[in-house]
Amino acid sequence: MVTTGAAVVDRFGLQLTVVLFLSVVVVTLFTALLTAPQRDEISEFYLGDRAMTPLRNGLAMCGDYLSAATLLGSTGLVALTGYDGLLYLGGTAVAWMMVLLLIAEPLRNAGKYTLGDTLALRLPRTQRPVRLALAVCTLTITTLYLVAQLVGSVALLTQFTGEPSAATRTLCVVVIGTVVIVYAAIGGMPGATFIQIVKAGMLISGVTVTAVMVLNHFDWNMNALLGAAADNSGTGTRFLEPGLRYGASTTSKLDFLSLQLAIVLGLAALPHVMMRLLAPRQTAVLRSSVVWAMGLVSLVCLAAGILGLGAAAIVGSDTIAETDRKGDAAVLLLAHALGGGVLTALLSCLAFVTLLAVAAGLTLAAASSLAHDLYGEVIRKGRAKETEELAVARLAAAVIGVLGILLALVSWGANTATLAFLAFAIAASAILPTLVYTLFWRRFTAQGALLSLCGGLVGSVLLVVFSPVVSSMPSSLYPDADFAWFPLQNPGIVSIPAGFLLGWLGSVMSRPEVPEIYEDFEVRTLVGAE
């Protein structure tokens, strides 16, 4: 999200956005404090209210998954690249099918608070090294994603003020980061759930109403909308055909496939999404919750596609690119054209709340893994009292939040999409193979889990380091250097198969686990246990 430095929103829009955002923050913070765990029970802090309805759970899942990239980045991608952007949104919506069909029920049945508990149940003899490796992967994924959200807040601020000063950047990141710490450390899962539900409701309402305004602008004639988008895109009918961004060469096609694999497979292994899957008390509620989440995410993706086409048709792709070459300003420019400063302020506030909510979920997931898996089970070997572990979880949330703030200030110019997609790739390459093998393969061993976790993590990071993301291109982190031998910007197409291969290799080369352990585990994944 690197902008040209031109302000998109006028002074009135900025003032109204600040008022709206502060109002939402004050209300949600007050409610989070009221709903915070009142007892020293880690189950309430980690899982929250386990008796929530499927709709509320689905809204929370939707809120956990949808980030500002969906509202700003995806809309801009459609506005600038047309068909290819719509194809990208399709992958975002399809990702939930993987969760519903493969992961959700067996994970909830076998899990307790974190994925580490599931692995410990499956590999009890050597659970501590596996928990440690899993905690490292979880911390890496959540920190990358958290930094992306905090850097994104600066990029969004740029739409209002132009290129911000160092002091303004610091203030923005510190304020957002501090609120996130309060949500996660004090509110726990109940507080995070409330902000996610509020954010999801606002996001669904905001994009749906704006999409209806776009369709109404063209008298509900999709042909008119598509025709105007193509005419004002600067590329004519090519705007509505594949290949404008991802089909120019074989490398770009492979890059798109790699990106889609990371998104579709990575969602099922994102730590904050997996925590949400463990919350419902009954599998029937979980199943309905995931269906609700899938439907709501699909609705938002459909609306985002309409907004992208509307931005190209009404504002023009050239105008969007001149304002922000990444396209992140598209939805704000469209809002200003349709509803003036008021609609622009509403969508801008929505983007800030979206950043805040996703960051809170990530911080809570990281804190839970560090407190429960690393401290409670590895360091204290399961002997920690609940009050002790809860205190560590709150402290860990504060530490993760501060770490995210510092890293965001250091890397404020980084491409937020790259950080987020790397987090997805690591989740799909390290955690997903371990999770799938744990749930469904009898022969899986602890050495297979360690190889899969460590190999997927290291492999993903190394491939990105030696890719055009870091060097060899004008848009790279170090454009003047050239040590990129891996041609793709997303490592998923290589690192995901490598993660599965390493898990298989480590398992067949080590001594099998006791057969009775898997038999008991399999029964639990099928019928569950309270």
Short mmCIF file of C-alpha atoms in Angstrom, two decimals:
data_model
loop_
_atom_site.label_atom_id
_atom_site.label_comp_id
_atom_site.label_asym_id
_atom_site.label_seq_id
_atom_site.Cartn_x
_atom_site.Cartn_y
_atom_site.Cartn_z
CA MET A 1 0.00 0.00 0.00
CA VAL A 2 2.43 2.62 -1.15
CA THR A 3 0.75 5.77 -2.34
CA THR A 4 1.85 8.71 -4.38
CA GLY A 5 1.34 11.02 -1.44
CA ALA A 6 -1.74 12.85 -2.76
CA ALA A 7 -4.60 13.30 -0.32
CA VAL A 8 -7.89 11.79 -1.47
CA VAL A 9 -10.18 13.05 1.28
CA ASP A 10 -10.90 16.69 2.09
CA ARG A 11 -10.70 18.28 5.53
CA PHE A 12 -14.38 17.72 6.29
CA GLY A 13 -14.02 14.03 5.42
CA LEU A 14 -10.99 13.74 7.69
CA GLN A 15 -12.76 15.38 10.64
CA LEU A 16 -15.89 13.25 10.20
CA THR A 17 -13.81 10.08 9.89
CA VAL A 18 -11.94 10.86 13.11
CA VAL A 19 -15.20 11.51 14.98
CA LEU A 20 -16.79 8.29 13.70
CA PHE A 21 -13.70 6.20 14.38
CA LEU A 22 -13.25 7.53 17.91
CA SER A 23 -16.94 6.91 18.61
CA VAL A 24 -16.68 3.29 17.49
CA VAL A 25 -13.46 2.79 19.48
CA VAL A 26 -14.90 4.26 22.68
CA VAL A 27 -18.09 2.19 22.46
CA THR A 28 -16.30 -1.07 21.61
CA LEU A 29 -13.60 -0.54 24.25
CA PHE A 30 -16.24 0.10 26.91
CA THR A 31 -18.18 -2.97 25.84
CA ALA A 32 -15.00 -5.07 25.67
CA LEU A 33 -14.23 -4.11 29.27
CA LEU A 34 -17.76 -5.05 30.32
CA THR A 35 -17.63 -8.41 28.53
CA ALA A 36 -14.05 -9.21 29.57
CA PRO A 37 -13.54 -12.43 31.53
CA GLN A 38 -14.63 -11.79 35.10
CA ARG A 39 -13.15 -15.02 36.46
CA ASP A 40 -9.62 -16.32 36.37
CA GLU A 41 -10.48 -19.07 33.91
CA ILE A 42 -8.33 -19.55 30.84
CA SER A 43 -11.19 -21.20 28.94
CA GLU A 44 -13.17 -17.96 29.03
CA PHE A 45 -10.14 -15.90 27.98
CA TYR A 46 -9.21 -18.23 25.11
CA LEU A 47 -12.66 -19.23 23.83
CA GLY A 48 -15.14 -16.65 25.15
CA ASP A 49 -18.87 -17.35 25.14
CA ARG A 50 -19.18 -20.89 23.75
CA ALA A 51 -22.99 -20.67 23.65
CA MET A 52 -23.19 -18.04 20.90
CA THR A 53 -25.64 -18.54 18.04
CA PRO A 54 -24.37 -19.67 14.61
CA LEU A 55 -25.04 -16.22 13.14
CA ARG A 56 -22.97 -14.43 15.78
CA ASN A 57 -20.19 -17.00 15.43
CA GLY A 58 -20.34 -16.65 11.64
CA LEU A 59 -20.10 -12.86 11.90
CA ALA A 60 -17.07 -13.21 14.20
CA MET A 61 -15.40 -15.64 11.78
CA CYS A 62 -16.14 -13.30 8.90
CA GLY A 63 -14.67 -10.41 10.89
CA ASP A 64 -11.53 -12.40 11.71
CA TYR A 65 -10.90 -13.22 8.06
CA LEU A 66 -11.79 -10.03 6.17
CA SER A 67 -9.08 -7.40 6.46
CA ALA A 68 -8.74 -3.91 5.03
CA ALA A 69 -7.05 -5.54 2.04
CA THR A 70 -10.47 -6.87 1.01
CA LEU A 71 -12.08 -3.43 1.19
CA LEU A 72 -9.22 -1.38 -0.26
CA GLY A 73 -6.73 -3.68 -2.02
CA SER A 74 -9.15 -6.10 -3.70
CA THR A 75 -11.43 -3.29 -4.86
CA GLY A 76 -8.44 -1.47 -6.30
CA LEU A 77 -7.20 -4.63 -8.01
CA VAL A 78 -10.55 -5.02 -9.77
CA ALA A 79 -10.58 -1.34 -10.72
CA LEU A 80 -7.12 -1.57 -12.31
CA THR A 81 -7.07 -5.10 -13.74
CA GLY A 82 -10.72 -6.03 -14.29
CA TYR A 83 -11.20 -9.75 -14.90
CA ASP A 84 -7.99 -10.76 -13.11
CA GLY A 85 -9.07 -8.84 -10.01
CA LEU A 86 -12.46 -10.58 -10.02
CA LEU A 87 -10.67 -13.93 -10.31
CA TYR A 88 -8.60 -13.06 -7.24
CA LEU A 89 -11.78 -12.27 -5.27
CA GLY A 90 -13.17 -15.66 -6.29
CA GLY A 91 -10.27 -17.39 -4.55
CA THR A 92 -10.90 -15.35 -1.40
CA ALA A 93 -14.50 -16.57 -1.27
CA VAL A 94 -13.69 -20.21 -2.13
CA ALA A 95 -11.15 -20.46 0.71
CA TRP A 96 -13.90 -21.13 3.26
CA MET A 97 -14.92 -24.32 1.42
CA MET A 98 -11.62 -25.85 2.51
CA VAL A 99 -12.39 -25.00 6.13
CA LEU A 100 -15.95 -26.31 6.01
CA LEU A 101 -15.27 -29.58 4.21
CA LEU A 102 -11.94 -30.63 5.69
CA ILE A 103 -10.84 -28.90 8.87
CA ALA A 104 -13.64 -27.44 10.98
CA GLU A 105 -15.39 -30.39 12.64
CA PRO A 106 -12.45 -32.74 13.36
CA LEU A 107 -10.39 -29.83 14.69
CA ARG A 108 -13.16 -28.69 17.05
CA ASN A 109 -13.79 -32.25 18.21
CA ALA A 110 -10.14 -32.95 18.98
CA GLY A 111 -9.01 -29.50 20.09
CA LYS A 112 -9.14 -27.62 23.36
CA TYR A 113 -7.68 -24.10 23.35
CA THR A 114 -5.04 -24.10 20.59
CA LEU A 115 -3.83 -26.31 17.76
CA GLY A 116 -1.01 -27.33 20.11
CA ASP A 117 -3.57 -29.20 22.24
CA THR A 118 -4.68 -31.19 19.19
CA LEU A 119 -1.09 -32.09 18.33
CA ALA A 120 -0.41 -33.06 21.96
CA LEU A 121 -3.40 -35.39 21.96
CA ARG A 122 -2.17 -37.01 18.74
CA LEU A 123 1.57 -37.07 19.63
CA PRO A 124 1.63 -37.24 23.45
CA ARG A 125 5.13 -38.70 23.88
CA THR A 126 6.96 -35.84 22.14
CA GLN A 127 4.45 -33.03 22.41
CA ARG A 128 6.78 -30.36 23.81
CA PRO A 129 9.16 -29.98 20.82
CA VAL A 130 6.13 -29.95 18.51
CA ARG A 131 4.40 -27.30 20.63
CA LEU A 132 7.57 -25.21 20.57
CA ALA A 133 7.86 -25.40 16.76
CA LEU A 134 4.17 -24.61 16.40
CA ALA A 135 4.48 -21.59 18.72
CA VAL A 136 7.35 -20.24 16.58
CA CYS A 137 5.28 -20.65 13.39
CA THR A 138 2.23 -19.06 15.03
CA LEU A 139 4.26 -16.10 16.29
CA THR A 140 5.83 -15.57 12.84
CA ILE A 141 2.50 -15.68 10.99
CA THR A 142 0.62 -13.46 13.41
CA THR A 143 3.46 -10.91 13.65
CA LEU A 144 3.72 -10.60 9.85
CA TYR A 145 -0.03 -10.17 9.54
CA LEU A 146 -0.16 -7.76 12.49
CA VAL A 147 2.60 -5.59 11.03
CA ALA A 148 0.71 -5.57 7.71
CA GLN A 149 -2.37 -4.21 9.50
CA LEU A 150 -0.44 -1.52 11.37
CA VAL A 151 1.50 -0.43 8.27
CA GLY A 152 -1.83 -0.44 6.44
CA SER A 153 -3.17 2.10 8.93
CA VAL A 154 -0.41 4.50 7.83
CA ALA A 155 -1.20 3.81 4.17
CA LEU A 156 -4.86 4.57 4.85
CA LEU A 157 -3.92 7.75 6.71
CA THR A 158 -1.99 8.80 3.60
CA GLN A 159 -5.27 8.96 1.70
CA PHE A 160 -6.28 11.82 4.02
CA THR A 161 -3.13 13.81 4.64
CA GLY A 162 -0.85 12.98 1.74
CA GLU A 163 2.58 11.64 2.66
CA PRO A 164 2.58 11.80 6.50
CA SER A 165 5.49 13.02 8.56
CA ALA A 166 7.48 10.66 10.77
CA ALA A 167 5.67 11.99 13.85
CA THR A 168 2.25 11.44 12.26
CA ARG A 169 3.17 7.90 11.22
CA THR A 170 4.39 7.10 14.71
CA LEU A 171 1.27 8.54 16.36
CA CYS A 172 -1.04 6.61 14.03
CA VAL A 173 0.69 3.25 14.60
CA VAL A 174 1.04 3.75 18.37
CA VAL A 175 -2.63 4.72 18.82
CA ILE A 176 -3.92 1.79 16.74
CA GLY A 177 -1.46 -0.60 18.40
CA THR A 178 -2.36 0.53 21.91
CA VAL A 179 -6.08 0.03 21.32
CA VAL A 180 -5.33 -3.43 19.92
CA ILE A 181 -3.37 -4.33 23.06
CA VAL A 182 -6.28 -3.28 25.28
CA TYR A 183 -8.74 -5.36 23.25
CA ALA A 184 -6.55 -8.47 23.37
CA ALA A 185 -4.99 -8.22 26.84
CA ILE A 186 -8.05 -7.13 28.80
CA GLY A 187 -11.00 -8.23 26.68
CA GLY A 188 -9.62 -11.63 25.69
CA MET A 189 -11.78 -13.67 23.31
CA PRO A 190 -15.07 -12.06 24.53
CA GLY A 191 -13.75 -8.58 23.77
CA ALA A 192 -12.22 -9.63 20.44
CA THR A 193 -15.47 -11.37 19.47
CA PHE A 194 -17.53 -8.25 20.12
CA ILE A 195 -15.31 -6.01 17.99
CA GLN A 196 -15.27 -8.65 15.24
CA ILE A 197 -19.07 -8.82 15.17
CA VAL A 198 -19.34 -5.00 15.10
CA LYS A 199 -16.71 -4.79 12.36
CA ALA A 200 -18.34 -7.54 10.27
CA GLY A 201 -21.75 -5.90 10.56
CA MET A 202 -20.32 -2.52 9.55
CA LEU A 203 -18.30 -3.99 6.68
CA ILE A 204 -21.19 -6.01 5.24
CA SER A 205 -23.58 -3.07 5.52
CA GLY A 206 -21.11 -0.53 4.14
CA VAL A 207 -20.00 -2.43 1.05
CA THR A 208 -23.52 -3.70 0.30
CA VAL A 209 -25.10 -0.22 0.46
CA THR A 210 -22.30 1.25 -1.68
CA ALA A 211 -22.60 -1.59 -4.19
CA VAL A 212 -26.36 -0.94 -4.41
CA MET A 213 -25.60 2.74 -5.08
CA VAL A 214 -23.26 1.73 -7.91
CA LEU A 215 -25.85 -0.57 -9.47
CA ASN A 216 -28.52 2.09 -9.08
CA HIS A 217 -26.22 4.58 -10.82
CA PHE A 218 -26.34 2.31 -13.88
CA ASP A 219 -30.08 1.53 -13.52
CA TRP A 220 -29.27 -2.03 -12.41
CA ASN A 221 -27.91 -2.81 -15.85
CA MET A 222 -24.77 -4.96 -15.50
CA ASN A 223 -23.98 -4.61 -19.19
CA ALA A 224 -23.92 -0.83 -18.82
CA LEU A 225 -21.65 -1.12 -15.77
CA LEU A 226 -19.23 -3.49 -17.52
CA GLY A 227 -19.22 -1.39 -20.67
CA ALA A 228 -18.50 1.84 -18.80
CA ALA A 229 -15.76 0.12 -16.78
CA ALA A 230 -14.09 -1.14 -19.97
CA ASP A 231 -14.42 2.27 -21.68
CA ASN A 232 -12.86 4.16 -18.74
CA SER A 233 -10.19 1.57 -17.94
CA GLY A 234 -7.77 2.76 -20.61
CA THR A 235 -7.43 -0.79 -21.94
CA GLY A 236 -10.79 -1.26 -23.69
CA THR A 237 -12.26 -4.74 -23.90
CA ARG A 238 -9.02 -6.25 -22.55
CA PHE A 239 -10.26 -5.06 -19.15
CA LEU A 240 -12.96 -7.75 -19.27
CA GLU A 241 -10.64 -10.50 -20.49
CA PRO A 242 -8.10 -12.60 -18.54
CA GLY A 243 -4.43 -11.71 -18.66
CA LEU A 244 -4.30 -7.99 -17.96
CA ARG A 245 -2.20 -8.57 -14.84
CA TYR A 246 -1.54 -12.26 -14.38
CA GLY A 247 -1.54 -13.63 -17.94
CA ALA A 248 1.22 -11.60 -19.55
CA SER A 249 3.73 -14.44 -19.22
CA THR A 250 4.07 -17.97 -17.90
CA THR A 251 5.76 -16.60 -14.80
CA SER A 252 2.83 -14.29 -13.99
CA LYS A 253 0.37 -17.18 -14.48
CA LEU A 254 2.38 -19.34 -12.09
CA ASP A 255 2.57 -16.43 -9.65
CA PHE A 256 -1.21 -16.10 -9.66
CA LEU A 257 -1.66 -19.84 -9.13
CA SER A 258 0.84 -19.71 -6.28
CA LEU A 259 -1.00 -16.79 -4.69
CA GLN A 260 -4.38 -18.51 -4.96
CA LEU A 261 -3.01 -21.73 -3.45
CA ALA A 262 -1.65 -19.76 -0.48
CA ILE A 263 -4.98 -17.97 0.05
CA VAL A 264 -7.26 -21.00 -0.35
CA LEU A 265 -5.10 -23.38 1.70
CA GLY A 266 -3.65 -20.84 4.12
CA LEU A 267 -7.01 -19.72 5.49
CA ALA A 268 -7.60 -23.12 7.09
CA ALA A 269 -4.32 -22.80 9.01
CA LEU A 270 -4.35 -19.15 10.12
CA PRO A 271 -3.99 -19.21 13.94
CA HIS A 272 -6.73 -16.65 14.68
CA VAL A 273 -9.19 -18.47 12.39
CA MET A 274 -8.40 -21.84 14.01
CA MET A 275 -9.01 -20.37 17.47
CA ARG A 276 -12.43 -19.26 16.29
CA LEU A 277 -13.18 -22.81 15.07
CA LEU A 278 -12.52 -24.17 18.58
CA ALA A 279 -15.00 -21.82 20.28
CA PRO A 280 -18.46 -23.38 19.55
CA ARG A 281 -19.49 -25.97 22.11
CA GLN A 282 -21.36 -28.14 19.60
CA THR A 283 -20.31 -29.32 16.15
CA ALA A 284 -23.74 -28.51 14.70
CA VAL A 285 -23.28 -24.88 15.78
CA LEU A 286 -19.78 -24.85 14.27
CA ARG A 287 -21.05 -26.25 10.97
CA SER A 288 -23.77 -23.62 10.73
CA SER A 289 -21.33 -20.90 11.79
CA VAL A 290 -18.90 -21.75 9.00
CA VAL A 291 -21.74 -21.79 6.46
CA TRP A 292 -22.78 -18.33 7.66
CA ALA A 293 -19.16 -17.14 7.43
CA MET A 294 -18.81 -18.54 3.92
CA GLY A 295 -22.00 -16.81 2.78
CA LEU A 296 -21.10 -13.48 4.37
CA VAL A 297 -17.55 -13.50 2.98
CA SER A 298 -18.94 -14.33 -0.48
CA LEU A 299 -21.39 -11.41 -0.19
CA VAL A 300 -18.56 -9.01 0.70
CA CYS A 301 -16.40 -10.31 -2.17
CA LEU A 302 -19.31 -9.88 -4.61
CA ALA A 303 -19.87 -6.33 -3.37
CA ALA A 304 -16.13 -5.59 -3.58
CA GLY A 305 -16.15 -6.73 -7.21
CA ILE A 306 -19.05 -4.39 -7.99
CA LEU A 307 -17.25 -1.53 -6.20
CA GLY A 308 -14.10 -2.19 -8.25
CA LEU A 309 -16.01 -2.16 -11.50
CA GLY A 310 -17.91 0.93 -10.34
CA ALA A 311 -14.67 2.73 -9.50
CA ALA A 312 -13.29 1.98 -12.97
CA ALA A 313 -16.54 3.08 -14.62
CA ILE A 314 -17.25 6.25 -12.62
CA VAL A 315 -13.78 7.46 -11.54
CA GLY A 316 -11.63 5.92 -14.26
CA SER A 317 -8.66 3.58 -13.89
CA ASP A 318 -6.15 6.26 -14.94
CA THR A 319 -7.35 8.65 -12.23
CA ILE A 320 -7.14 5.88 -9.63
CA ALA A 321 -3.62 4.89 -10.73
CA GLU A 322 -2.45 8.53 -10.66
CA THR A 323 -3.71 8.90 -7.09
CA ASP A 324 -2.46 5.52 -5.87
CA ARG A 325 -0.60 3.15 -8.18
CA LYS A 326 -1.69 0.15 -6.05
CA GLY A 327 -5.34 1.09 -6.37
CA ASP A 328 -6.03 1.34 -2.63
CA ALA A 329 -7.69 4.73 -3.11
CA ALA A 330 -10.27 3.35 -5.55
CA VAL A 331 -13.07 2.76 -3.05
CA LEU A 332 -12.58 6.17 -1.40
CA LEU A 333 -12.59 7.96 -4.77
CA LEU A 334 -15.74 6.04 -5.72
CA ALA A 335 -17.39 6.92 -2.40
CA HIS A 336 -16.59 10.60 -2.92
CA ALA A 337 -18.08 10.52 -6.42
CA LEU A 338 -21.27 8.79 -5.24
CA GLY A 339 -21.92 10.24 -1.79
CA GLY A 340 -19.49 13.08 -1.21
CA GLY A 341 -17.61 13.57 2.06
CA VAL A 342 -20.13 11.71 4.23
CA LEU A 343 -19.92 8.37 2.38
CA THR A 344 -16.15 8.73 2.07
CA ALA A 345 -15.86 9.27 5.82
CA LEU A 346 -18.09 6.26 6.54
CA LEU A 347 -16.02 3.90 4.38
CA SER A 348 -12.76 5.36 5.72
CA CYS A 349 -13.92 4.77 9.30
CA LEU A 350 -14.90 1.26 8.27
CA ALA A 351 -11.40 0.63 6.92
CA PHE A 352 -9.79 1.78 10.17
CA VAL A 353 -12.16 -0.38 12.26
CA THR A 354 -11.35 -3.35 10.00
CA LEU A 355 -7.62 -2.88 10.59
CA LEU A 356 -8.24 -2.62 14.33
CA ALA A 357 -10.40 -5.74 14.58
CA VAL A 358 -8.10 -8.02 12.56
CA ALA A 359 -5.07 -6.82 14.54
CA ALA A 360 -6.87 -7.61 17.83
CA GLY A 361 -7.65 -11.16 16.69
CA LEU A 362 -4.06 -11.74 15.61
CA THR A 363 -2.64 -10.42 18.88
CA LEU A 364 -4.95 -12.66 20.90
CA ALA A 365 -4.00 -15.75 18.83
CA ALA A 366 -0.29 -15.09 19.31
CA ALA A 367 -0.69 -14.43 23.04
CA SER A 368 -2.73 -17.62 23.50
CA SER A 369 -0.11 -19.75 21.76
CA LEU A 370 2.75 -18.23 23.74
CA ALA A 371 0.96 -18.50 27.09
CA HIS A 372 -0.65 -21.91 26.65
CA ASP A 373 1.71 -23.84 24.36
CA LEU A 374 5.08 -22.26 25.14
CA TYR A 375 4.76 -21.21 28.79
CA GLY A 376 2.07 -23.51 30.15
CA GLU A 377 3.09 -26.76 28.45
CA VAL A 378 6.75 -26.40 27.39
CA ILE A 379 8.26 -24.28 30.17
CA ARG A 380 5.95 -25.18 33.07
CA LYS A 381 5.24 -28.71 31.70
CA GLY A 382 1.52 -28.46 32.35
CA ARG A 383 1.88 -27.47 36.00
CA ALA A 384 1.00 -23.79 35.66
CA LYS A 385 -2.06 -22.57 37.56
CA GLU A 386 -4.87 -21.00 35.56
CA THR A 387 -4.33 -17.60 37.19
CA GLU A 388 -0.62 -17.82 36.34
CA GLU A 389 -1.25 -18.76 32.71
CA LEU A 390 -3.88 -16.05 32.36
CA ALA A 391 -1.44 -13.42 33.62
CA VAL A 392 1.16 -14.63 31.14
CA ALA A 393 -1.42 -14.47 28.32
CA ARG A 394 -2.25 -10.84 29.13
CA LEU A 395 1.45 -9.95 29.35
CA ALA A 396 2.13 -11.78 26.07
CA ALA A 397 -0.62 -9.77 24.35
CA ALA A 398 1.04 -6.56 25.46
CA VAL A 399 4.48 -7.77 24.33
CA ILE A 400 3.18 -8.89 20.92
CA GLY A 401 1.40 -5.58 20.47
CA VAL A 402 4.52 -3.56 21.31
CA LEU A 403 6.62 -5.77 19.02
CA GLY A 404 4.13 -5.20 16.20
CA ILE A 405 4.24 -1.43 16.76
CA LEU A 406 8.05 -1.35 16.66
CA LEU A 407 8.27 -3.52 13.54
CA ALA A 408 5.58 -1.45 11.81
CA LEU A 409 7.51 1.77 12.52
CA VAL A 410 10.70 0.23 11.16
CA SER A 411 9.08 -1.23 8.04
CA TRP A 412 6.36 1.36 7.38
CA GLY A 413 7.22 1.52 3.65
CA ALA A 414 6.87 -2.23 3.13
CA ASN A 415 4.18 -3.60 0.85
CA THR A 416 1.41 -4.73 3.18
CA ALA A 417 0.00 -7.18 0.64
CA THR A 418 3.37 -8.95 0.47
CA LEU A 419 3.51 -9.30 4.28
CA ALA A 420 -0.04 -10.66 4.42
CA PHE A 421 0.47 -13.11 1.55
CA LEU A 422 3.71 -14.36 3.13
CA ALA A 423 1.75 -15.06 6.33
CA PHE A 424 -0.80 -17.04 4.29
CA ALA A 425 2.01 -18.95 2.54
CA ILE A 426 3.69 -19.90 5.83
CA ALA A 427 0.36 -21.05 7.28
CA ALA A 428 -0.33 -23.19 4.19
CA SER A 429 3.23 -24.56 4.02
CA ALA A 430 3.95 -25.27 7.70
CA ILE A 431 0.75 -25.51 9.75
CA LEU A 432 -1.69 -26.95 7.20
CA PRO A 433 0.38 -30.08 6.33
CA THR A 434 0.88 -30.75 10.04
CA LEU A 435 -2.81 -30.29 10.73
CA VAL A 436 -3.97 -32.49 7.83
CA TYR A 437 -1.53 -35.28 8.66
CA THR A 438 -2.44 -35.06 12.36
CA LEU A 439 -6.15 -35.43 11.69
CA PHE A 440 -6.12 -37.97 8.87
CA TRP A 441 -2.87 -39.99 8.65
CA ARG A 442 -2.31 -42.89 11.05
CA ARG A 443 1.45 -43.12 10.31
CA PHE A 444 2.19 -39.47 11.16
CA THR A 445 4.94 -38.94 13.77
CA ALA A 446 6.43 -36.13 15.82
CA GLN A 447 9.49 -35.96 13.55
CA GLY A 448 7.20 -35.52 10.58
CA ALA A 449 5.46 -32.68 12.42
CA LEU A 450 8.77 -30.97 13.27
CA LEU A 451 10.07 -31.28 9.71
CA SER A 452 6.83 -29.99 8.26
CA LEU A 453 6.60 -27.04 10.66
CA CYS A 454 10.24 -25.96 10.49
CA GLY A 455 10.73 -26.78 6.82
CA GLY A 456 7.55 -25.00 5.72
CA LEU A 457 8.46 -21.91 7.73
CA VAL A 458 12.11 -21.68 6.67
CA GLY A 459 11.37 -22.62 3.06
CA SER A 460 8.67 -19.96 2.65
CA VAL A 461 10.82 -17.21 4.15
CA LEU A 462 13.92 -18.14 2.12
CA LEU A 463 12.00 -18.25 -1.16
CA VAL A 464 10.61 -14.77 -0.51
CA VAL A 465 14.06 -13.44 0.45
CA PHE A 466 15.45 -14.64 -2.87
CA SER A 467 12.47 -13.46 -4.91
CA PRO A 468 11.66 -10.20 -6.76
CA VAL A 469 9.87 -9.04 -3.60
CA VAL A 470 13.23 -8.25 -2.01
CA SER A 471 15.54 -7.45 -4.96
CA SER A 472 15.96 -7.06 -8.74
CA MET A 473 12.83 -4.99 -9.54
CA PRO A 474 11.94 -1.27 -9.17
CA SER A 475 9.15 -2.21 -6.74
CA SER A 476 11.42 -4.48 -4.66
CA LEU A 477 12.46 -3.76 -1.10
CA TYR A 478 16.06 -3.32 -2.35
CA PRO A 479 15.63 -2.32 -6.01
CA ASP A 480 19.33 -1.66 -6.60
CA ALA A 481 20.40 -5.15 -5.49
CA ASP A 482 19.94 -8.32 -7.50
CA PHE A 483 20.09 -11.69 -5.74
CA ALA A 484 16.65 -13.00 -6.77
CA TRP A 485 16.92 -16.51 -8.22
CA PHE A 486 13.32 -17.52 -7.38
CA PRO A 487 11.12 -15.89 -10.08
CA LEU A 488 7.76 -15.80 -8.25
CA GLN A 489 6.59 -13.26 -5.69
CA ASN A 490 4.59 -15.81 -3.70
CA PRO A 491 6.31 -19.07 -2.65
CA GLY A 492 3.15 -21.18 -2.16
CA ILE A 493 3.39 -23.26 -5.32
CA VAL A 494 6.75 -24.62 -4.12
CA SER A 495 6.64 -24.31 -0.33
CA ILE A 496 3.21 -25.94 0.17
CA PRO A 497 4.10 -29.23 -1.60
CA ALA A 498 7.47 -29.08 0.18
CA GLY A 499 5.73 -28.85 3.57
CA PHE A 500 3.61 -31.92 2.81
CA LEU A 501 6.63 -33.80 1.44
CA LEU A 502 8.74 -33.05 4.52
CA GLY A 503 5.94 -34.18 6.83
CA TRP A 504 5.68 -37.46 4.91
CA LEU A 505 9.45 -37.95 4.76
CA GLY A 506 9.97 -37.30 8.47
CA SER A 507 7.20 -39.74 9.36
CA VAL A 508 8.30 -42.68 7.16
CA MET A 509 11.90 -42.30 8.37
CA SER A 510 11.00 -42.40 12.07
CA ARG A 511 9.49 -44.98 14.41
CA PRO A 512 5.67 -45.17 14.25
CA GLU A 513 3.57 -43.90 17.14
CA VAL A 514 1.65 -46.35 19.33
CA PRO A 515 -1.36 -47.51 17.20
CA GLU A 516 -3.83 -47.22 20.07
CA ILE A 517 -3.12 -43.48 20.36
CA TYR A 518 -4.35 -42.76 16.85
CA GLU A 519 -7.38 -45.03 17.31
CA ASP A 520 -8.47 -43.11 20.39
CA PHE A 521 -7.70 -39.82 18.64
CA GLU A 522 -9.71 -40.83 15.56
CA VAL A 523 -12.76 -41.63 17.68
CA ARG A 524 -12.50 -38.23 19.32
CA THR A 525 -12.26 -36.39 15.97
CA LEU A 526 -15.45 -38.14 14.88
CA VAL A 527 -17.62 -37.84 17.97
CA GLY A 528 -15.94 -35.09 20.02
CA ALA A 529 -15.52 -34.77 23.78
CA GLU A 530 -16.62 -32.04 26.15
#
